[in-house]
Tab-separated table of C-alpha atoms in Angstrom:
chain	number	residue	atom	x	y	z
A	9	UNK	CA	-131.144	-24.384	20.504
A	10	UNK	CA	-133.345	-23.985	17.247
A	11	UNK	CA	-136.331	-24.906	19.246
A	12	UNK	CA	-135.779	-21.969	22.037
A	13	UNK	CA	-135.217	-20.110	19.102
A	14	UNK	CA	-138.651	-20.726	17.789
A	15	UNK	CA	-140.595	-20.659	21.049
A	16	UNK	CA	-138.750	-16.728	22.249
A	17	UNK	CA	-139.674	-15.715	18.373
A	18	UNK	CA	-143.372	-16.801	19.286
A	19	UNK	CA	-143.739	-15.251	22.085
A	20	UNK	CA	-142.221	-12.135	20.496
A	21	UNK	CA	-144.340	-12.371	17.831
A	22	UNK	CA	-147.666	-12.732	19.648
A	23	UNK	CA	-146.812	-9.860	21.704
A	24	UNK	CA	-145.695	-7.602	18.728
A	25	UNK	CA	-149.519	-8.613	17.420
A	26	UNK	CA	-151.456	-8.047	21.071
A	27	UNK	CA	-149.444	-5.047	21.698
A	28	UNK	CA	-149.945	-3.410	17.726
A	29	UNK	CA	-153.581	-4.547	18.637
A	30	UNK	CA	-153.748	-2.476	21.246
A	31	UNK	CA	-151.676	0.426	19.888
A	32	UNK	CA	-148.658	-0.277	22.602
A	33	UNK	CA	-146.391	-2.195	20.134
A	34	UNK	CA	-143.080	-1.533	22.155
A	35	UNK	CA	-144.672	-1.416	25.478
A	36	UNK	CA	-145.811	-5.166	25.048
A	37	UNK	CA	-142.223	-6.537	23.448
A	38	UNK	CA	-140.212	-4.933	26.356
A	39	UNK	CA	-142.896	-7.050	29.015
A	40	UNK	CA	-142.280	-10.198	26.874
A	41	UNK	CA	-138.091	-9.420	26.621
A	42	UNK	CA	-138.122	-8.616	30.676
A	43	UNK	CA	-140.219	-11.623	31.484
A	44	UNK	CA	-138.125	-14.096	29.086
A	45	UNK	CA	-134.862	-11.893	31.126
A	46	UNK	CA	-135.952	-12.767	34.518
A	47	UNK	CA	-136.625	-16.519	33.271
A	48	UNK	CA	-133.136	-17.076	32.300
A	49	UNK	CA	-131.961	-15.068	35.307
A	50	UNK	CA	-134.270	-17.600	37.997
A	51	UNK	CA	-132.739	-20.736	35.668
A	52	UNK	CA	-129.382	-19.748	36.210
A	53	UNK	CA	-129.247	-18.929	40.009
A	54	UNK	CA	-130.784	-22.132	40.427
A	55	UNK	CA	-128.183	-23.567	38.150
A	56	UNK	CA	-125.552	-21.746	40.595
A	57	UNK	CA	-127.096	-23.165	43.556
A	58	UNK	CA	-126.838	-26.663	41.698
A	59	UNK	CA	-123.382	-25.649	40.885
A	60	UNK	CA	-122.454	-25.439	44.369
A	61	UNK	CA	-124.092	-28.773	45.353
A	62	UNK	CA	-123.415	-30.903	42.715
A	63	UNK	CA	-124.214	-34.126	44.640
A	64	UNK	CA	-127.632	-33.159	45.024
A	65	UNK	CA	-130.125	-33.913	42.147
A	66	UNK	CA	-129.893	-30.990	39.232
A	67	UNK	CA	-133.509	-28.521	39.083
A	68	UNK	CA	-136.667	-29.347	37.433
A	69	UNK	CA	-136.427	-27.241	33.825
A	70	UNK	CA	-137.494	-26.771	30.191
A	71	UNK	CA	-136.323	-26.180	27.184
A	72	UNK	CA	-132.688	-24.978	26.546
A	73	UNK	CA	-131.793	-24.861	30.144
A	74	UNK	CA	-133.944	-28.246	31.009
A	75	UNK	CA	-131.297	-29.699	27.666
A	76	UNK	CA	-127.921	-28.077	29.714
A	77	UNK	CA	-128.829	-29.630	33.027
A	78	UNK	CA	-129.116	-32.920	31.909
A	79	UNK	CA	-126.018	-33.123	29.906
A	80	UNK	CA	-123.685	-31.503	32.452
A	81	UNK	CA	-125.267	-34.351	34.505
A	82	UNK	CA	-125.098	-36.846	32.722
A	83	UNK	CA	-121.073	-35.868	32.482
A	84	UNK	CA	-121.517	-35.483	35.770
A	85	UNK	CA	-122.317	-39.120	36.543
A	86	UNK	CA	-120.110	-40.349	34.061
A	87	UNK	CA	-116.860	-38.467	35.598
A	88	UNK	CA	-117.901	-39.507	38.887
A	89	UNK	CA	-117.582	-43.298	37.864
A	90	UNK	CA	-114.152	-42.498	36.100
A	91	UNK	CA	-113.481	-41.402	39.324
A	92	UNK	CA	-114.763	-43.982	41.007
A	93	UNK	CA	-112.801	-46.662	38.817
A	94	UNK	CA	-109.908	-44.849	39.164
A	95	UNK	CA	-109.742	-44.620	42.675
A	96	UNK	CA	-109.948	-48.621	43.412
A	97	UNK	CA	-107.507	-48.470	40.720
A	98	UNK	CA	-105.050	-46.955	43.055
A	99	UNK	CA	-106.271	-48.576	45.678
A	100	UNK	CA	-105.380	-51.869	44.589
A	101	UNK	CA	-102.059	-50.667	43.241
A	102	UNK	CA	-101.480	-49.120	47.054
A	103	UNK	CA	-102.717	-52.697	48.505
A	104	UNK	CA	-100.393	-54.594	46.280
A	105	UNK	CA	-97.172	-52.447	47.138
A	106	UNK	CA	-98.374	-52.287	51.170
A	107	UNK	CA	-98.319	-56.412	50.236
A	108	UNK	CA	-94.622	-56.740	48.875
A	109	UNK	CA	-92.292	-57.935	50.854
A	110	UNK	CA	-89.382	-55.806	49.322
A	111	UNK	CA	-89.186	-51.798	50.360
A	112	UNK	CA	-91.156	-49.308	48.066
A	113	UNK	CA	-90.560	-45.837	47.823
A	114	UNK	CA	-91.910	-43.391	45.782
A	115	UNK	CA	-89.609	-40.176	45.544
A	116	UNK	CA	-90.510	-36.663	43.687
A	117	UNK	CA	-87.928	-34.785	41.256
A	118	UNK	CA	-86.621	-33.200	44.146
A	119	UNK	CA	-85.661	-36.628	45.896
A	120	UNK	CA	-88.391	-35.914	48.248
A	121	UNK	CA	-90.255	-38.608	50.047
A	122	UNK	CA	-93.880	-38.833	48.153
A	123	UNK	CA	-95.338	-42.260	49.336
A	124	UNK	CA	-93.621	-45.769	50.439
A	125	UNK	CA	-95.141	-49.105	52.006
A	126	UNK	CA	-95.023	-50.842	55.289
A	127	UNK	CA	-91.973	-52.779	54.121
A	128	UNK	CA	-90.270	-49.612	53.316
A	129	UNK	CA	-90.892	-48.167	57.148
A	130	UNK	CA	-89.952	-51.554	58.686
A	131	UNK	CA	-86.335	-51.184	56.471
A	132	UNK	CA	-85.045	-48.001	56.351
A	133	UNK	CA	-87.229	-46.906	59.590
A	134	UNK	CA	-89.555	-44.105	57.775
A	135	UNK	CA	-92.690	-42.844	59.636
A	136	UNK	CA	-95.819	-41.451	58.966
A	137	UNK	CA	-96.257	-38.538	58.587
A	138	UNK	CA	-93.129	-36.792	59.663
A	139	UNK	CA	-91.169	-38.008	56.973
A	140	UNK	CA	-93.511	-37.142	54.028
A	141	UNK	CA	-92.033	-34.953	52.171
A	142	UNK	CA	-88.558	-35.038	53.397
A	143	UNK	CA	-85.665	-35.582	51.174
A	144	UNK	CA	-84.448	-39.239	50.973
A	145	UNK	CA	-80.814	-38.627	51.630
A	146	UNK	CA	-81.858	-36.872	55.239
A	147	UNK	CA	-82.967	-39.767	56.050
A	148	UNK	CA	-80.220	-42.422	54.677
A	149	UNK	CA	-77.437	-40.809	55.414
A	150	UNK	CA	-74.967	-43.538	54.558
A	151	UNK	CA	-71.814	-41.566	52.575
A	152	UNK	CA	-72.135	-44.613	49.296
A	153	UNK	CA	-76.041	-44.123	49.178
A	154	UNK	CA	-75.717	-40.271	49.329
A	155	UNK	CA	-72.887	-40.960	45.996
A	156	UNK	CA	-74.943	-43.818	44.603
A	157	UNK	CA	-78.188	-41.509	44.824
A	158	UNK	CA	-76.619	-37.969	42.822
A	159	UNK	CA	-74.908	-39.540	40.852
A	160	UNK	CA	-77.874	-41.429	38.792
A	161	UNK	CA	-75.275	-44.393	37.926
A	162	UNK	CA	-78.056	-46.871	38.524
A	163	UNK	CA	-77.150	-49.865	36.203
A	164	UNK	CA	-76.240	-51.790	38.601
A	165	UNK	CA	-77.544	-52.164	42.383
A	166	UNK	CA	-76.063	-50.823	45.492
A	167	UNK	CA	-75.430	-52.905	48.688
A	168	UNK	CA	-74.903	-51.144	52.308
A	169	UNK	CA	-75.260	-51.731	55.524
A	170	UNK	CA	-78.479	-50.791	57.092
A	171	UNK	CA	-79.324	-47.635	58.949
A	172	UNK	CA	-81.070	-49.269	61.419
A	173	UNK	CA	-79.147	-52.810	62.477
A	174	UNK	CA	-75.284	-53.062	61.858
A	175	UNK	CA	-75.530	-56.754	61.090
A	176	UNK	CA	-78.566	-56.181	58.313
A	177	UNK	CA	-77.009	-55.452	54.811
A	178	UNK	CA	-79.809	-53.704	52.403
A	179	UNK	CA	-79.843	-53.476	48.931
A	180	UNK	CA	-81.058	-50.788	46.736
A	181	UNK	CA	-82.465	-50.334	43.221
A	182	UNK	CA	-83.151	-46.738	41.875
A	183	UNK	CA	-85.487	-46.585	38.496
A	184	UNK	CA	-85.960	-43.108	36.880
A	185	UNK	CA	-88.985	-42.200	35.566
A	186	UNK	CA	-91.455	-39.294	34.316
A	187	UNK	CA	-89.863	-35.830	35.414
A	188	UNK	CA	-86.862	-37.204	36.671
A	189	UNK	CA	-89.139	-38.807	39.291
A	190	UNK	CA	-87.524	-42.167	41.240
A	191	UNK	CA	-88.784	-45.293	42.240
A	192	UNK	CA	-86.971	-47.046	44.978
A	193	UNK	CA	-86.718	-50.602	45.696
A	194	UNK	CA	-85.339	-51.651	48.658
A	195	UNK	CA	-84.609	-55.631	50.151
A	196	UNK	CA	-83.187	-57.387	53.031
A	197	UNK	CA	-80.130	-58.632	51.377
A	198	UNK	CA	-78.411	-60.333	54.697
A	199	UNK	CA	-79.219	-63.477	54.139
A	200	UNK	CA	-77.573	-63.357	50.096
A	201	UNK	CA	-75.093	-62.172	51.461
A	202	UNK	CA	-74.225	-64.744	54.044
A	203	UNK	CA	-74.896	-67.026	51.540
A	204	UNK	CA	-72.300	-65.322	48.969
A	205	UNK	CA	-69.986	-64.952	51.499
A	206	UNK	CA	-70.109	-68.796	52.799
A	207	UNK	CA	-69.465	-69.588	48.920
A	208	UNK	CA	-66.632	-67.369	48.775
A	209	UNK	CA	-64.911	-68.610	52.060
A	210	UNK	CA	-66.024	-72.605	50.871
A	211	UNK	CA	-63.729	-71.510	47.515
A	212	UNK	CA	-60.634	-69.539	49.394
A	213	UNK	CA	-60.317	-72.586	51.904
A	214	UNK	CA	-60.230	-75.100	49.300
A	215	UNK	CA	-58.298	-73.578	46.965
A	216	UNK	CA	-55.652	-72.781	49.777
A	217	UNK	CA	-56.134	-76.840	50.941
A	218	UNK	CA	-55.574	-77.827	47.123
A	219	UNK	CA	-52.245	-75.893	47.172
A	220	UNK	CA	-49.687	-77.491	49.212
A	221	UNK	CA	-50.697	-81.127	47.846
A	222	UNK	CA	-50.453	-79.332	43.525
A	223	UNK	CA	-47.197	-78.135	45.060
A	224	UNK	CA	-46.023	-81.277	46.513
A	225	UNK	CA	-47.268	-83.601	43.023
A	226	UNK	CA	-45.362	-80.333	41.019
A	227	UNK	CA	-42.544	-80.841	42.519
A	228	UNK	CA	-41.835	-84.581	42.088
A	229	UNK	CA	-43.171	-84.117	38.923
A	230	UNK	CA	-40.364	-81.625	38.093
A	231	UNK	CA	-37.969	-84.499	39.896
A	232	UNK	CA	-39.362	-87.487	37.768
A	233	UNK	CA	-39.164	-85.076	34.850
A	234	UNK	CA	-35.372	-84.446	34.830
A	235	UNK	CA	-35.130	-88.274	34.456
A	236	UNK	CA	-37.461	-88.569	32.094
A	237	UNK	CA	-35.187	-89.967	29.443
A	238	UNK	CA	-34.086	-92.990	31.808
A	239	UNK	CA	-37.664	-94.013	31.562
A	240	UNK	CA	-39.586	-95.766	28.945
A	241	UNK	CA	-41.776	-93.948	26.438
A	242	UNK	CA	-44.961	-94.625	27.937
A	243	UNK	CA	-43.391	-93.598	31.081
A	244	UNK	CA	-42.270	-90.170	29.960
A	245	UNK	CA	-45.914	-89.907	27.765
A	246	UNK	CA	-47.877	-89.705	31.637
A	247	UNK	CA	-45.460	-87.723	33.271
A	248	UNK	CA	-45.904	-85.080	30.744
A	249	UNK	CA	-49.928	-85.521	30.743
A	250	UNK	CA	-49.444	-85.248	34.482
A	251	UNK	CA	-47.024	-82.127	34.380
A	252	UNK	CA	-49.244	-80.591	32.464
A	253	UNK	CA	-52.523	-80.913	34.397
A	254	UNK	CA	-51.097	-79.875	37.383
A	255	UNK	CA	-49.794	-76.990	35.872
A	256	UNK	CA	-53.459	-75.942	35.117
A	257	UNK	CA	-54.787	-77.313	38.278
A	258	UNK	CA	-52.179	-74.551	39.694
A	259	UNK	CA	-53.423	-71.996	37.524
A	260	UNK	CA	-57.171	-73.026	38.398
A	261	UNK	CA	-55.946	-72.351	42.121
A	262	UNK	CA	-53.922	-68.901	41.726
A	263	UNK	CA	-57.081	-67.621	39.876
A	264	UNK	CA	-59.554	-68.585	42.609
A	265	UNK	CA	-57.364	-67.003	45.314
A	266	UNK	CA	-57.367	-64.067	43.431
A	267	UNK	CA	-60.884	-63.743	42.504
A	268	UNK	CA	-61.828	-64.747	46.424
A	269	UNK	CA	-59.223	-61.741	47.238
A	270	UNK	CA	-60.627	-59.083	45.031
A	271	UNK	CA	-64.064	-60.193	46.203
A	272	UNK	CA	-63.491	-60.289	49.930
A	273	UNK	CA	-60.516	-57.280	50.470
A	274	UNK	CA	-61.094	-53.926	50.361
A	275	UNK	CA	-59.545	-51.892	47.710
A	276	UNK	CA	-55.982	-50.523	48.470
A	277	UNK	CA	-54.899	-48.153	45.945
A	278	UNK	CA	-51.183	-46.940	45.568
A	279	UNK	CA	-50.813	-43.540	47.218
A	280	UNK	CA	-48.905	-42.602	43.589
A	281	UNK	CA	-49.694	-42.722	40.308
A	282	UNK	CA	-49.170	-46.030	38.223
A	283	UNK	CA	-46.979	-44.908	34.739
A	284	UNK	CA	-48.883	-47.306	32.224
A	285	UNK	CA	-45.848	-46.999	29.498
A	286	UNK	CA	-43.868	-49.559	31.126
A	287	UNK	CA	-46.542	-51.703	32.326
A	288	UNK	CA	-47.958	-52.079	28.767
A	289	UNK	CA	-44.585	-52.703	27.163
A	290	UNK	CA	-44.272	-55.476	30.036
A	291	UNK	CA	-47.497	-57.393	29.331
A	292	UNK	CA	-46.526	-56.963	25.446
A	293	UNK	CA	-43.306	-58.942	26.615
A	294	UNK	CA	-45.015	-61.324	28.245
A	295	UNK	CA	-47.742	-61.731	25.467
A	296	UNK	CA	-44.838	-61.958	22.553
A	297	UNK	CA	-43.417	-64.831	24.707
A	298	UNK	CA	-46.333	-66.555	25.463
A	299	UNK	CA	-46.897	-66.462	21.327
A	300	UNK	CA	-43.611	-67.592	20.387
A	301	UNK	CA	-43.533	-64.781	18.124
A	302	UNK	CA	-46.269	-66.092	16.185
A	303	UNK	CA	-48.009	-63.206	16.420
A	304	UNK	CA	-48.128	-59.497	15.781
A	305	UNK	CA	-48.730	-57.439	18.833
A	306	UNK	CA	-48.627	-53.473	18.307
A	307	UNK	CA	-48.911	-51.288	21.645
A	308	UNK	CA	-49.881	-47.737	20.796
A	309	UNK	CA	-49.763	-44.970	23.571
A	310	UNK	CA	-52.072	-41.884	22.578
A	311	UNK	CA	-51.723	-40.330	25.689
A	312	UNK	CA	-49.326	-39.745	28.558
A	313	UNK	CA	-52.016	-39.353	31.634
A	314	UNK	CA	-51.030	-42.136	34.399
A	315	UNK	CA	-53.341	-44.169	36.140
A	316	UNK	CA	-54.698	-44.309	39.758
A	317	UNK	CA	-54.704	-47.988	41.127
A	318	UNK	CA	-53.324	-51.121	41.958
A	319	UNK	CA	-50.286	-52.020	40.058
A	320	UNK	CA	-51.035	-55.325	40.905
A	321	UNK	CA	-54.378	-55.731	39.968
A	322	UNK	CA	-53.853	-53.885	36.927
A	323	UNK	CA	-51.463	-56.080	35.722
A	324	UNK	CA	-53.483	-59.221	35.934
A	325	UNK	CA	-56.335	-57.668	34.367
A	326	UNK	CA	-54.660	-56.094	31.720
A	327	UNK	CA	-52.796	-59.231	31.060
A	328	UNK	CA	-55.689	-61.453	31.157
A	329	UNK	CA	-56.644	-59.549	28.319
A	330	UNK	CA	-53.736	-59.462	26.126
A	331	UNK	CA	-53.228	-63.358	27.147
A	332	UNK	CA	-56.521	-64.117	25.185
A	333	UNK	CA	-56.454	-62.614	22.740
A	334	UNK	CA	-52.798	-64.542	22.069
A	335	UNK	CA	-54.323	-67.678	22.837
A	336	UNK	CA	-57.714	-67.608	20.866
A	337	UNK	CA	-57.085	-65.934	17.649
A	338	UNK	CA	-54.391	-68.106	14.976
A	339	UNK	CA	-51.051	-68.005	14.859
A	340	UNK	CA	-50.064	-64.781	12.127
A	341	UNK	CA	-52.870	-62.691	12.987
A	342	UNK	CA	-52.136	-59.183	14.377
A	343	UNK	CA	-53.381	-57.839	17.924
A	344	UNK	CA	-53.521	-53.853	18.935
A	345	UNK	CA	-53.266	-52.700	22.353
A	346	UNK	CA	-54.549	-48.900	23.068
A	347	UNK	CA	-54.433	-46.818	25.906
A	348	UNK	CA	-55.776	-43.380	25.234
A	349	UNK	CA	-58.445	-40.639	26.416
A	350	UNK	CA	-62.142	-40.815	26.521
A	351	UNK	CA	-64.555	-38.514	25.712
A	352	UNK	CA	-65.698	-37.778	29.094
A	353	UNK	CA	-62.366	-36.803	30.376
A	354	UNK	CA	-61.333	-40.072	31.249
A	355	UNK	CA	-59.015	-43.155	29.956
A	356	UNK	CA	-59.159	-46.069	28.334
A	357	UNK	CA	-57.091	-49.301	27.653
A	358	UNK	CA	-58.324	-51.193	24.469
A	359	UNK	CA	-57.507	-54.671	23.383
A	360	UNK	CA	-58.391	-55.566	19.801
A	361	UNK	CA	-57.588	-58.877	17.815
A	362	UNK	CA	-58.464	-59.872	14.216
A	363	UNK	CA	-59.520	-63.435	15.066
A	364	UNK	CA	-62.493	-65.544	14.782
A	365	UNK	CA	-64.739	-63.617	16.798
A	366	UNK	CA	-67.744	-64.676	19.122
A	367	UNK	CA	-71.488	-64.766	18.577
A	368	UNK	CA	-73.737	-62.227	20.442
A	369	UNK	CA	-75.346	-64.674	22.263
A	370	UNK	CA	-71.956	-65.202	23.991
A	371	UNK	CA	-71.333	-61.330	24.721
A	372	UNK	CA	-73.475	-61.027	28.188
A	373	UNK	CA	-71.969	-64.145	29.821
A	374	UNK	CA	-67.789	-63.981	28.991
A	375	UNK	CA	-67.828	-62.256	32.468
A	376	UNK	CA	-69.218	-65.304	34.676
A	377	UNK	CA	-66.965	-67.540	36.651
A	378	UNK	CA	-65.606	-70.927	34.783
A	379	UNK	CA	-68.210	-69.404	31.141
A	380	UNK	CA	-66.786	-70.646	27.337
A	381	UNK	CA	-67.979	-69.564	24.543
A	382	UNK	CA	-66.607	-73.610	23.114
A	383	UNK	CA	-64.961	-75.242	26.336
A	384	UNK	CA	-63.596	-78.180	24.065
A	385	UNK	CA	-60.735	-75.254	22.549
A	386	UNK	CA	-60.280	-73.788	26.112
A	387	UNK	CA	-59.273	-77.179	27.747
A	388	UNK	CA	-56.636	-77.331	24.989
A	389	UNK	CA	-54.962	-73.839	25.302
A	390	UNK	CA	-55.000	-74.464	29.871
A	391	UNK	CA	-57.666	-71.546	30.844
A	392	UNK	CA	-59.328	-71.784	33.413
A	393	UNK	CA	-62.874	-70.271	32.281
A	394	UNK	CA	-62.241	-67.452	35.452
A	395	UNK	CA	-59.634	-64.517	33.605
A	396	UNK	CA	-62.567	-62.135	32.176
A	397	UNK	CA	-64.096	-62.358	35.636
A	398	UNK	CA	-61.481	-61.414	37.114
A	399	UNK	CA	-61.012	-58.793	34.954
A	400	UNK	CA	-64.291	-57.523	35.657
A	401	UNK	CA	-64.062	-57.715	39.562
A	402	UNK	CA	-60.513	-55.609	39.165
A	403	UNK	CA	-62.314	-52.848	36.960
A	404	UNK	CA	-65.285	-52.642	39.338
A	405	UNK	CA	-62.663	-52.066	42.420
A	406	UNK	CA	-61.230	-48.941	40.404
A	407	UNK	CA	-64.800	-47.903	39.415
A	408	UNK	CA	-64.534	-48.573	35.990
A	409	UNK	CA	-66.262	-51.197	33.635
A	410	UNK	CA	-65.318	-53.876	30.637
A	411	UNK	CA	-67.461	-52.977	27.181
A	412	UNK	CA	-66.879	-56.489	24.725
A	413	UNK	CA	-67.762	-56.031	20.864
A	414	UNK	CA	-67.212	-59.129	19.120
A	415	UNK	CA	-68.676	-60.325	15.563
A	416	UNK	CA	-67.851	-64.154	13.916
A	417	UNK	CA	-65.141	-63.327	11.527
A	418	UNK	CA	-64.332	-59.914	12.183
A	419	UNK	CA	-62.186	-60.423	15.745
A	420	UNK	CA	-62.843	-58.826	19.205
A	421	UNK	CA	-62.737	-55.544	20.747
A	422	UNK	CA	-62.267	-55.680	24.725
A	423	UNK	CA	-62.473	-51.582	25.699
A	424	UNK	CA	-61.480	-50.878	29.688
A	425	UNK	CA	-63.463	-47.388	30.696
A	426	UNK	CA	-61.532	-45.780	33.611
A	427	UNK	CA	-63.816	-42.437	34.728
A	428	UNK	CA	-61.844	-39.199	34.822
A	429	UNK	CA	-61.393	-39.558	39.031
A	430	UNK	CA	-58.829	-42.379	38.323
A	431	UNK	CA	-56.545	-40.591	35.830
A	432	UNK	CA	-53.521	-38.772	37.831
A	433	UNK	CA	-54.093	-34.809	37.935
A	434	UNK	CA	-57.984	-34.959	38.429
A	435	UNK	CA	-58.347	-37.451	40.963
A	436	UNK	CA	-59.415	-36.246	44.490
């Protein structure tokens, strides 16, 4: 800049001299001024032209244009690689989600189709280029997804059947990102499923084959057991060890048939509403029995709203609750049962003991089938390892879910979240 600066001050100043020379000072400045005008006017059309065809080379120049052309080129040349780079970037993203097996589909804030891969067309039957564009649940019509989808609940997967082939089960994950964008995945879950389902089956047939011959060996055992003082002390010492492990074999039975029945039945809800006063104060009954009295067990109502659900169910997941925290906190130690509102319109039934607690580490597995936090102490007070899943399996069938906070030394809290559509008065 400085140097055009100097060289249009030369030229202005030898033509302020040659024009004062010749007595036509003003005459000879306004020449230079026009001639150094139409310069910059010539530079910048071709600049323009340039402008508009900016993959041809830029114009020969000096100075302070020859200084602008060559930047803005150079920039030029340098955004053009960014580009470059950035487009094999997403190239090889594209070629790697074209390469997954799984579904991908990329869906705008609206829910609108924005880009998926071949796995995604050969699932859920999308096509090119009709369906870009087109909102997801147009095409997916199944009433769950359509829930599953507005409802942005996505913790935890959802499994349907799929649009295309009734015997072809699909399962979806939904991941929110940027502006409320959504990523979803979607896989062939059929053959999971078959395999789930062949477990589950495996467990209902032999827990029903284990329970005639546990209620055959029971019952003589109950026989040989009214006679036990007829028999010598060693005698009476294996009947009781016997009695007693078939007694949890039983147990180990009845909780498989009802975990294989909550996982293989649809839910069946009572048409009314379940009263949860007198089922508490039942299970508190049952739990001050099953203490001996040992223990201090407080049941405090805070609200009146009845329940939608199962009485059944209820019961045994209630009671699985109350039951544990009997059995695995000391004898003298106090236990509070809650049932009151939520703060999103909702209820919910709270357990809480004062006993030794559990370690984190523990917290994320208490739901899974036969799990102990020390399996040595569970042998000895006859569970079975499967009550908190079955607790979880009941809660999921009424839509609601099982928060644990636990801490070594400061007891348990075990917190039942019902939403607001289960409590009688809002439920559809």
């Amino acid at each position: 800049m400085a140097h055009e600066l100097k060289r249009t001050g030369g030229w202005l100043l030898a033509a302020g001299l040659l024009g004062w020379a010749l007595g036509h000072l003003w005459l000879a400045l306004c020449l230079v001024l026009a001639a150094l005008l139409l310069q910059h006017l010539w530079s910048l059309s071709r600049f323009m032209r340039w402008l508009a065809s900016p993959e041809e080379e830029p114009p020969e120049a000096n100075g302070l244009w020859g200084q602008v052309l060559d930047r803005l080129y150079h920039q030029q040349r340098l955004q053009q690689a960014q580009q470059q780079e950035l487009r094999e970037l997403l190239d090889r993203i594209q070629d790697s989600g074209q390469a997954l097996r799984d579904g991908v589909v990329m869906l705008d804030k609206a829910g609108d189709l924005e880009w998926w891969n071949q796995a995604a067309e050969q699932l859920l039957g999308l096509r090119q280029p009709s369906d870009l564009g087109q909102p997801i649940t147009h095409l997916v019509r199944e009433p769950r997804f359509i829930d599953y989808f507005e409802q942005q609940h996505y913790q935890e997967p959802l499994v349907i059947r799929s649009p295309l082939a009734d015997d072809r089960t699909l399962e979806f994950h939904i991941t929110l990102f940027g502006a409320n964008e959504r990523l979803l995945l979607v896989r062939d879950f059929t053959r999971m499923q078959r395999l789930e389902r062949m477990r589950q089956d495996f467990i209902a047939n032999v827990s029903h084959e284990l329970r005639t011959p546990l209620t055959v060996l029971s019952g003589y055992l109950e026989t040989f057991s009214d006679h036990l003082h007829d028999l010598a002390p060693k005698w009476q010492r294996g009947l009781k060890l016997m009695g007693q492990q078939a007694k949890r074999m039983e147990n180990l039975v009845e909780d498989l048939l009802m975990l294989s029945r909550l996982e293989t039945t649809e839910v069946e809800y009572e048409q009314e509403p379940l009263q949860l006063r007198p089922l508490l104060e039942s299970i508190r009954t049952d739990a001050l029995a099953l203490s001996e009295q040992q223990h201090s067990i407080q049941l405090h109502l805070l609200s009146d709203c009845p329940l939608y659900g199962s009485e059944k169910e209820l019961r045994s997941a209630f009671s699985n609750l109350v039951f544990n925290a009997v059995k695995y906190t000391p004898p003298g130690t106090s236990i509070e049962i809650y049932w009151e509102d939520d703060e999103q319109g909702g209820g919910q039934l709270i357990v809480q003991d004062h006993g030794p607690g559990i370690e984190a580490r523990h917290l994320a597995r208490l739901t899974e089938r036969f799990y102990r936090v020390d399996p040595g102490r569970s042998t000895s007070t006859g569970g079975t390892g499967l009550g908190l899943a079955i607790v979880k399996h009941v809660l999921l069938r009424h839509g609601a879910q099982l928060t644990i906070q636990s801490r070594p030394g400061e007891g348990s809290r075990f917190c039942c979240h019902f939403p607001a559509q289960r409590i009688a008065g809002l439920a559809d």
